């Protein structure tokens, strides 16, 4: 048994650890505006560095080392994306910060307003429906929202995933 | 063959994780679904590595770990996407209705407040928020969480918003679909 990673796997592990630092650095520089753009820039940077490592590292290439390294780096990017999404777009997390930002205890309606920065849940509903309509999963017609065939296909996939993951 | 051991670990995980979720839910366990995923991943990984050590002559740990990590992360990614997505909750609710449609006003007045209350309940049951009569207030534990979230958001220059930023306003999208 070998517990030592290959050269490209070591590169991938180091780049995985570097990704949060790259994101931190880009955030300090302020070149990339928006959480999504910043994350894409950081991910592409570490992917480019890994590709450079594949070409530049001395010695012959072991396919297992290359594939293993690529998988390790992708795993790290996915993990960072899950955490990044929670931080940037997490509904529950932002609800908590909105309530904490209030000077006094809030009713449910006031809490919704604080979350919406003065708006109400109608604005929030429109925001989420825009995603469904914009992606073609729902259409808006005569004051009604209807699921499209693409939306129904998505619903079936979601139900399947929920069932397969034990959440159905 | 080391990669195959990683694949065997993924297979075990995809069986173990949902079974554990169902058992925990039926038993009324307070353990969070994400914690159950983490425990299932540790058990599956340990089992797949033990299998590799016993059956593969030149077993390479990192080859098995890389494919296992990759598979488990995609599982977690899919799980996270469907578990608590507000948009998907609205879509699933719509799909259950006659003609898979509902008045916009009903979604705004009934479904979205229901989702909102569901999330506030999660914060209350998680000890992050407590009720003070008809009002809500952040607990000391919640304050600590908020402080950590704030520090991370400041470090990575992430603004305080849970809303998606779409280029096309909803009203415009409505006109487009009507045409």
Tab-separated table of C-alpha atoms in Angstrom:
chain	number	residue	atom	x	y	z
A	1	UNK	CA	0.000	0.000	0.000
A	2	UNK	CA	1.212	3.498	-0.860
A	3	UNK	CA	-0.120	6.417	1.155
A	4	UNK	CA	2.022	8.980	-0.650
A	5	UNK	CA	0.326	11.061	-3.354
A	6	UNK	CA	1.925	11.410	-6.798
A	7	UNK	CA	3.518	14.720	-7.930
A	8	UNK	CA	0.352	15.986	-9.638
A	9	UNK	CA	-1.790	14.837	-6.730
A	10	UNK	CA	0.464	16.844	-4.400
A	11	UNK	CA	0.051	19.804	-6.781
A	12	UNK	CA	-3.745	19.391	-6.660
A	13	UNK	CA	-3.753	19.181	-2.838
A	14	UNK	CA	-1.644	22.344	-2.599
A	15	UNK	CA	-3.851	24.166	-5.126
A	16	UNK	CA	-6.947	23.052	-3.188
A	17	UNK	CA	-5.502	24.681	-0.079
A	18	UNK	CA	-4.542	27.711	-2.176
A	19	UNK	CA	-8.073	28.277	-3.573
A	20	UNK	CA	-9.449	30.113	-0.477
A	21	UNK	CA	-6.299	32.252	-0.468
A	22	UNK	CA	-6.750	33.062	-4.164
A	23	UNK	CA	-10.378	34.047	-3.470
A	24	UNK	CA	-9.221	36.169	-0.538
A	25	UNK	CA	-6.560	37.828	-2.691
A	26	UNK	CA	-8.972	38.571	-5.549
A	27	UNK	CA	-11.464	39.978	-3.041
A	28	UNK	CA	-8.758	42.315	-1.677
A	29	UNK	CA	-7.749	43.473	-5.161
A	30	UNK	CA	-11.390	44.133	-6.025
A	31	UNK	CA	-11.028	43.307	-9.719
A	32	UNK	CA	-13.929	40.857	-9.827
A	33	UNK	CA	-17.287	42.209	-8.723
A	34	UNK	CA	-19.953	39.811	-7.489
A	35	UNK	CA	-19.580	36.594	-5.544
A	36	UNK	CA	-20.234	34.385	-8.586
A	37	UNK	CA	-17.667	36.102	-10.791
A	38	UNK	CA	-15.089	36.086	-8.009
A	39	UNK	CA	-15.520	32.359	-7.438
A	40	UNK	CA	-15.295	31.538	-11.152
A	41	UNK	CA	-12.082	33.581	-11.419
A	42	UNK	CA	-10.533	31.793	-8.436
A	43	UNK	CA	-11.522	28.357	-9.734
A	44	UNK	CA	-10.199	29.043	-13.236
A	45	UNK	CA	-6.931	30.263	-11.717
A	46	UNK	CA	-6.274	27.034	-9.807
A	47	UNK	CA	-7.368	24.941	-12.815
A	48	UNK	CA	-4.923	26.871	-15.025
A	49	UNK	CA	-2.153	26.369	-12.468
A	50	UNK	CA	-2.885	22.637	-12.368
A	51	UNK	CA	-2.774	22.453	-16.182
A	52	UNK	CA	0.545	24.326	-16.081
A	53	UNK	CA	1.781	21.815	-13.516
A	54	UNK	CA	0.810	18.929	-15.822
A	55	UNK	CA	2.975	20.432	-18.549
A	56	UNK	CA	5.844	21.810	-16.486
A	57	UNK	CA	6.584	19.202	-13.823
A	58	UNK	CA	9.650	17.078	-14.701
A	59	UNK	CA	9.493	13.310	-15.215
A	60	UNK	CA	7.095	11.021	-17.036
A	61	UNK	CA	3.377	11.256	-16.428
A	62	UNK	CA	1.444	8.512	-14.657
A	63	UNK	CA	-2.176	8.554	-15.866
A	64	UNK	CA	-3.401	7.578	-12.394
A	65	UNK	CA	-1.551	10.547	-10.944
A	66	UNK	CA	-3.051	12.948	-13.542
A	67	UNK	CA	-6.614	11.630	-13.135
A	68	UNK	CA	-6.304	11.494	-9.337
A	69	UNK	CA	-4.951	15.055	-9.238
A	70	UNK	CA	-7.762	16.356	-11.467
A	71	UNK	CA	-10.385	14.621	-9.316
A	72	UNK	CA	-8.889	15.958	-6.082
A	73	UNK	CA	-8.867	19.520	-7.413
A	74	UNK	CA	-12.442	19.235	-8.728
A	75	UNK	CA	-13.563	17.891	-5.338
A	76	UNK	CA	-11.994	20.871	-3.595
A	77	UNK	CA	-13.616	23.339	-6.026
A	78	UNK	CA	-17.038	21.718	-5.489
A	79	UNK	CA	-16.606	21.780	-1.704
A	80	UNK	CA	-15.586	25.434	-1.783
A	81	UNK	CA	-18.556	26.196	-4.043
A	82	UNK	CA	-21.008	24.615	-1.601
A	83	UNK	CA	-19.607	26.720	1.261
A	84	UNK	CA	-19.308	29.829	-0.937
A	85	UNK	CA	-22.966	29.502	-2.030
A	86	UNK	CA	-24.100	29.261	1.574
A	87	UNK	CA	-22.113	32.358	2.471
A	88	UNK	CA	-23.168	34.412	-0.544
A	89	UNK	CA	-26.699	33.282	-1.336
A	90	UNK	CA	-27.801	31.188	1.649
A	91	UNK	CA	-31.424	32.038	2.459
A	92	UNK	CA	-31.381	30.861	6.074
A	93	UNK	CA	-27.968	32.402	6.737
A	94	UNK	CA	-29.102	35.780	5.383
A	95	UNK	CA	-32.321	35.575	7.415
A	96	UNK	CA	-30.183	35.228	10.530
A	97	UNK	CA	-27.911	38.158	9.648
A	98	UNK	CA	-30.957	40.302	8.803
A	99	UNK	CA	-32.497	39.648	12.217
A	100	UNK	CA	-29.176	40.268	13.960
A	101	UNK	CA	-28.885	43.603	12.166
A	102	UNK	CA	-32.142	44.834	13.680
A	103	UNK	CA	-31.941	46.974	16.806
A	104	UNK	CA	-34.940	45.291	18.422
A	105	UNK	CA	-36.908	42.010	18.301
A	106	UNK	CA	-38.924	41.744	15.091
A	107	UNK	CA	-42.281	40.286	14.173
A	108	UNK	CA	-42.346	37.831	11.269
A	109	UNK	CA	-43.454	40.589	8.864
A	110	UNK	CA	-40.763	42.959	10.113
A	111	UNK	CA	-38.183	40.191	9.778
A	112	UNK	CA	-39.237	39.598	6.170
A	113	UNK	CA	-38.956	43.329	5.559
A	114	UNK	CA	-35.484	43.423	7.142
A	115	UNK	CA	-34.420	40.501	4.940
A	116	UNK	CA	-35.765	42.309	1.878
A	117	UNK	CA	-34.152	45.581	3.014
A	118	UNK	CA	-37.442	47.398	3.296
A	119	UNK	CA	-39.341	45.321	0.749
A	120	UNK	CA	-41.805	42.543	1.458
A	121	UNK	CA	-42.158	38.857	0.639
A	122	UNK	CA	-43.743	39.783	-2.681
A	123	UNK	CA	-40.373	41.077	-3.875
A	124	UNK	CA	-38.725	37.887	-2.653
A	125	UNK	CA	-41.317	35.758	-4.480
A	126	UNK	CA	-40.729	37.710	-7.690
A	127	UNK	CA	-36.985	37.254	-7.276
A	128	UNK	CA	-37.296	33.461	-7.038
A	129	UNK	CA	-39.943	33.222	-9.767
A	130	UNK	CA	-37.632	35.151	-12.089
A	131	UNK	CA	-35.223	32.209	-11.833
A	132	UNK	CA	-37.942	29.709	-12.778
A	133	UNK	CA	-39.279	31.845	-15.638
A	134	UNK	CA	-35.834	32.880	-16.855
A	135	UNK	CA	-34.623	29.276	-16.984
A	136	UNK	CA	-37.728	28.169	-18.908
A	137	UNK	CA	-39.081	25.966	-16.088
A	138	UNK	CA	-42.209	28.111	-15.634
A	139	UNK	CA	-44.170	30.674	-17.602
A	140	UNK	CA	-46.196	33.623	-16.421
A	141	UNK	CA	-49.467	34.251	-18.222
A	142	UNK	CA	-52.582	36.195	-17.262
A	143	UNK	CA	-51.545	36.477	-13.632
A	144	UNK	CA	-50.844	32.729	-13.321
A	145	UNK	CA	-47.590	30.817	-13.091
A	146	UNK	CA	-47.534	27.477	-14.895
A	147	UNK	CA	-44.919	24.748	-15.048
A	148	UNK	CA	-43.486	24.135	-18.538
A	149	UNK	CA	-42.523	20.685	-19.931
A	150	UNK	CA	-38.911	21.520	-18.984
A	151	UNK	CA	-40.131	22.376	-15.480
A	152	UNK	CA	-42.001	19.054	-15.229
A	153	UNK	CA	-38.841	17.224	-16.310
A	154	UNK	CA	-36.921	19.116	-13.590
A	155	UNK	CA	-39.591	18.182	-11.041
A	156	UNK	CA	-39.179	14.479	-11.922
A	157	UNK	CA	-35.375	14.739	-11.595
A	158	UNK	CA	-35.707	16.547	-8.250
A	159	UNK	CA	-38.143	13.915	-6.932
A	160	UNK	CA	-35.764	11.174	-8.085
A	161	UNK	CA	-32.804	12.819	-6.345
A	162	UNK	CA	-34.858	13.364	-3.176
A	163	UNK	CA	-35.916	9.724	-3.201
A	164	UNK	CA	-32.378	8.472	-3.947
A	165	UNK	CA	-30.879	10.599	-1.179
A	166	UNK	CA	-33.478	9.534	1.364
A	167	UNK	CA	-35.118	12.976	1.521
A	168	UNK	CA	-38.165	12.108	-0.540
B	1	UNK	CA	-7.673	-1.172	-9.094
B	2	UNK	CA	-7.250	1.541	-6.465
B	3	UNK	CA	-9.733	3.693	-8.388
B	4	UNK	CA	-12.199	0.773	-8.365
B	5	UNK	CA	-11.984	0.681	-4.560
B	6	UNK	CA	-12.917	4.375	-4.560
B	7	UNK	CA	-15.900	3.579	-6.789
B	8	UNK	CA	-16.911	0.808	-4.386
B	9	UNK	CA	-16.799	3.393	-1.612
B	10	UNK	CA	-19.127	5.687	-3.596
B	11	UNK	CA	-21.529	2.794	-4.158
B	12	UNK	CA	-21.546	2.017	-0.434
B	13	UNK	CA	-22.069	5.700	0.353
B	14	UNK	CA	-25.032	6.021	-2.037
B	15	UNK	CA	-26.691	3.106	-0.235
B	16	UNK	CA	-25.686	3.992	3.316
B	17	UNK	CA	-26.457	7.747	3.237
B	18	UNK	CA	-30.147	7.562	2.185
B	19	UNK	CA	-30.828	4.600	4.485
B	20	UNK	CA	-29.286	6.546	7.394
B	21	UNK	CA	-31.368	9.640	6.497
B	22	UNK	CA	-34.601	7.627	6.492
B	23	UNK	CA	-33.760	5.799	9.733
B	24	UNK	CA	-32.780	9.057	11.470
B	25	UNK	CA	-35.956	10.799	10.311
B	26	UNK	CA	-38.228	7.934	11.389
B	27	UNK	CA	-36.491	7.750	14.765
B	28	UNK	CA	-36.966	11.491	15.224
B	29	UNK	CA	-33.219	11.987	15.564
B	30	UNK	CA	-32.042	15.593	16.090
B	31	UNK	CA	-28.899	14.933	14.000
B	32	UNK	CA	-28.761	17.288	11.005
B	33	UNK	CA	-28.982	15.666	7.526
B	34	UNK	CA	-25.573	17.126	6.640
B	35	UNK	CA	-24.010	15.496	9.720
B	36	UNK	CA	-25.541	12.170	8.641
B	37	UNK	CA	-23.943	12.611	5.214
B	38	UNK	CA	-20.571	13.263	6.852
B	39	UNK	CA	-20.852	10.142	9.023
B	40	UNK	CA	-21.877	8.010	6.044
B	41	UNK	CA	-18.905	9.368	4.079
B	42	UNK	CA	-16.430	8.510	6.858
B	43	UNK	CA	-17.779	4.964	7.241
B	44	UNK	CA	-17.865	4.356	3.458
B	45	UNK	CA	-14.371	5.756	2.965
B	46	UNK	CA	-12.916	3.647	5.779
B	47	UNK	CA	-14.632	0.530	4.407
B	48	UNK	CA	-13.416	1.126	0.841
B	49	UNK	CA	-9.843	1.719	2.011
B	50	UNK	CA	-9.944	-1.439	4.133
B	51	UNK	CA	-11.200	-3.328	1.070
B	52	UNK	CA	-8.338	-1.908	-1.018
B	53	UNK	CA	-5.655	-2.745	1.538
B	54	UNK	CA	-6.916	-6.331	1.800
B	55	UNK	CA	-7.483	-7.033	-1.899
B	56	UNK	CA	-5.149	-4.846	-4.001
B	57	UNK	CA	-1.460	-5.712	-4.037
B	58	UNK	CA	-0.141	-2.212	-4.803
B	59	UNK	CA	-2.989	-0.166	-3.360
B	60	UNK	CA	-2.622	3.596	-3.839
B	61	UNK	CA	-4.575	5.468	-1.191
B	62	UNK	CA	-4.799	8.812	-3.017
B	63	UNK	CA	-6.121	7.269	-6.232
B	64	UNK	CA	-8.981	5.696	-4.266
B	65	UNK	CA	-9.503	8.832	-2.160
B	66	UNK	CA	-9.648	11.106	-5.205
B	67	UNK	CA	-12.408	9.184	-6.971
B	68	UNK	CA	-14.292	8.689	-3.692
B	69	UNK	CA	-14.109	12.399	-2.815
B	70	UNK	CA	-15.200	13.370	-6.322
B	71	UNK	CA	-18.253	11.081	-6.226
B	72	UNK	CA	-19.299	12.070	-2.721
B	73	UNK	CA	-18.977	15.783	-3.498
B	74	UNK	CA	-21.291	15.433	-6.518
B	75	UNK	CA	-23.759	13.631	-4.263
B	76	UNK	CA	-23.536	16.452	-1.704
B	77	UNK	CA	-23.867	19.003	-4.518
B	78	UNK	CA	-27.065	17.370	-5.826
B	79	UNK	CA	-28.371	16.913	-2.272
B	80	UNK	CA	-27.792	20.576	-1.444
B	81	UNK	CA	-29.391	21.730	-4.693
B	82	UNK	CA	-32.685	19.931	-4.084
B	83	UNK	CA	-32.796	19.848	-0.281
B	84	UNK	CA	-33.744	23.434	0.582
B	85	UNK	CA	-34.006	25.337	-2.691
B	86	UNK	CA	-36.789	27.916	-2.475
B	87	UNK	CA	-37.287	28.022	-6.249
B	88	UNK	CA	-37.557	24.235	-6.437
B	89	UNK	CA	-40.001	24.183	-3.508
B	90	UNK	CA	-42.230	26.595	-5.471
B	91	UNK	CA	-41.824	24.489	-8.625
B	92	UNK	CA	-42.700	21.235	-6.804
B	93	UNK	CA	-45.742	22.897	-5.252
B	94	UNK	CA	-46.908	24.145	-8.663
B	95	UNK	CA	-46.418	20.702	-10.231
B	96	UNK	CA	-48.812	19.145	-7.698
B	97	UNK	CA	-51.680	21.478	-8.604
B	98	UNK	CA	-54.330	20.953	-11.279
B	99	UNK	CA	-52.876	21.906	-14.686
B	100	UNK	CA	-49.559	22.472	-12.846
B	101	UNK	CA	-50.384	26.156	-12.435
B	102	UNK	CA	-51.405	28.641	-9.745
B	103	UNK	CA	-52.293	32.317	-9.538
B	104	UNK	CA	-49.251	34.500	-8.896
B	105	UNK	CA	-51.091	36.151	-5.979
B	106	UNK	CA	-51.566	32.770	-4.274
B	107	UNK	CA	-47.853	31.942	-4.561
B	108	UNK	CA	-46.982	35.308	-3.061
B	109	UNK	CA	-49.595	35.238	-0.304
B	110	UNK	CA	-49.514	31.551	0.672
B	111	UNK	CA	-46.561	29.521	-0.589
B	112	UNK	CA	-43.706	31.978	-0.082
B	113	UNK	CA	-44.740	32.963	3.485
B	114	UNK	CA	-45.009	29.218	4.229
B	115	UNK	CA	-41.419	28.692	3.015
B	116	UNK	CA	-40.312	31.757	4.979
B	117	UNK	CA	-41.889	30.418	8.172
B	118	UNK	CA	-40.242	27.048	7.544
B	119	UNK	CA	-36.805	28.669	7.511
B	120	UNK	CA	-37.467	30.733	10.614
B	121	UNK	CA	-38.505	27.492	12.352
B	122	UNK	CA	-35.133	25.957	11.398
B	123	UNK	CA	-33.329	28.879	13.038
B	124	UNK	CA	-35.501	28.624	16.154
B	125	UNK	CA	-35.111	24.847	16.495
B	126	UNK	CA	-31.358	25.207	15.855
B	127	UNK	CA	-31.046	27.589	18.805
B	128	UNK	CA	-29.923	30.513	16.645
B	129	UNK	CA	-33.129	32.512	17.157
B	130	UNK	CA	-35.716	32.552	19.953
B	131	UNK	CA	-39.264	33.772	20.231
B	132	UNK	CA	-40.094	36.681	22.515
B	133	UNK	CA	-43.878	36.683	22.399
B	134	UNK	CA	-44.847	37.356	18.804
B	135	UNK	CA	-41.369	38.650	18.014
B	136	UNK	CA	-38.039	37.010	17.194
B	137	UNK	CA	-34.594	37.744	18.572
B	138	UNK	CA	-31.125	36.295	17.904
B	139	UNK	CA	-29.712	34.138	20.727
B	140	UNK	CA	-26.116	34.488	22.013
B	141	UNK	CA	-25.250	31.388	19.952
B	142	UNK	CA	-26.835	33.043	16.910
B	143	UNK	CA	-24.795	36.208	17.561
B	144	UNK	CA	-21.602	34.132	17.490
B	145	UNK	CA	-22.671	32.564	14.179
B	146	UNK	CA	-23.535	35.979	12.727
B	147	UNK	CA	-20.177	37.347	13.843
B	148	UNK	CA	-18.361	34.494	12.069
B	149	UNK	CA	-20.456	34.861	8.924
B	150	UNK	CA	-19.812	38.610	8.929
B	151	UNK	CA	-16.057	38.105	9.272
B	152	UNK	CA	-16.014	35.636	6.364
B	153	UNK	CA	-18.203	37.862	4.174
B	154	UNK	CA	-15.946	40.857	4.859
B	155	UNK	CA	-12.797	38.813	4.168
B	156	UNK	CA	-14.109	37.627	0.813
B	157	UNK	CA	-15.903	40.897	-0.048
B	158	UNK	CA	-19.284	39.171	-0.227
B	159	UNK	CA	-22.259	41.510	0.144
B	160	UNK	CA	-25.061	40.756	2.604
B	161	UNK	CA	-27.781	39.480	0.283
B	162	UNK	CA	-29.613	36.208	-0.082
B	163	UNK	CA	-31.243	37.375	-3.290
B	164	UNK	CA	-30.210	36.397	-6.770
B	165	UNK	CA	-29.364	39.210	-9.125
B	166	UNK	CA	-31.062	38.720	-12.460
B	167	UNK	CA	-30.457	40.907	-15.475
B	168	UNK	CA	-34.034	40.579	-16.755
B	169	UNK	CA	-36.749	41.876	-14.411
B	170	UNK	CA	-39.654	39.485	-13.750
B	171	UNK	CA	-42.142	41.788	-15.475
B	172	UNK	CA	-40.039	41.706	-18.664
B	173	UNK	CA	-39.782	37.931	-18.514
B	174	UNK	CA	-43.575	37.834	-18.173
B	175	UNK	CA	-43.998	39.911	-21.327
B	176	UNK	CA	-41.555	37.699	-23.190
B	177	UNK	CA	-43.445	34.531	-22.308
B	178	UNK	CA	-46.759	36.156	-23.192
B	179	UNK	CA	-45.604	37.098	-26.654
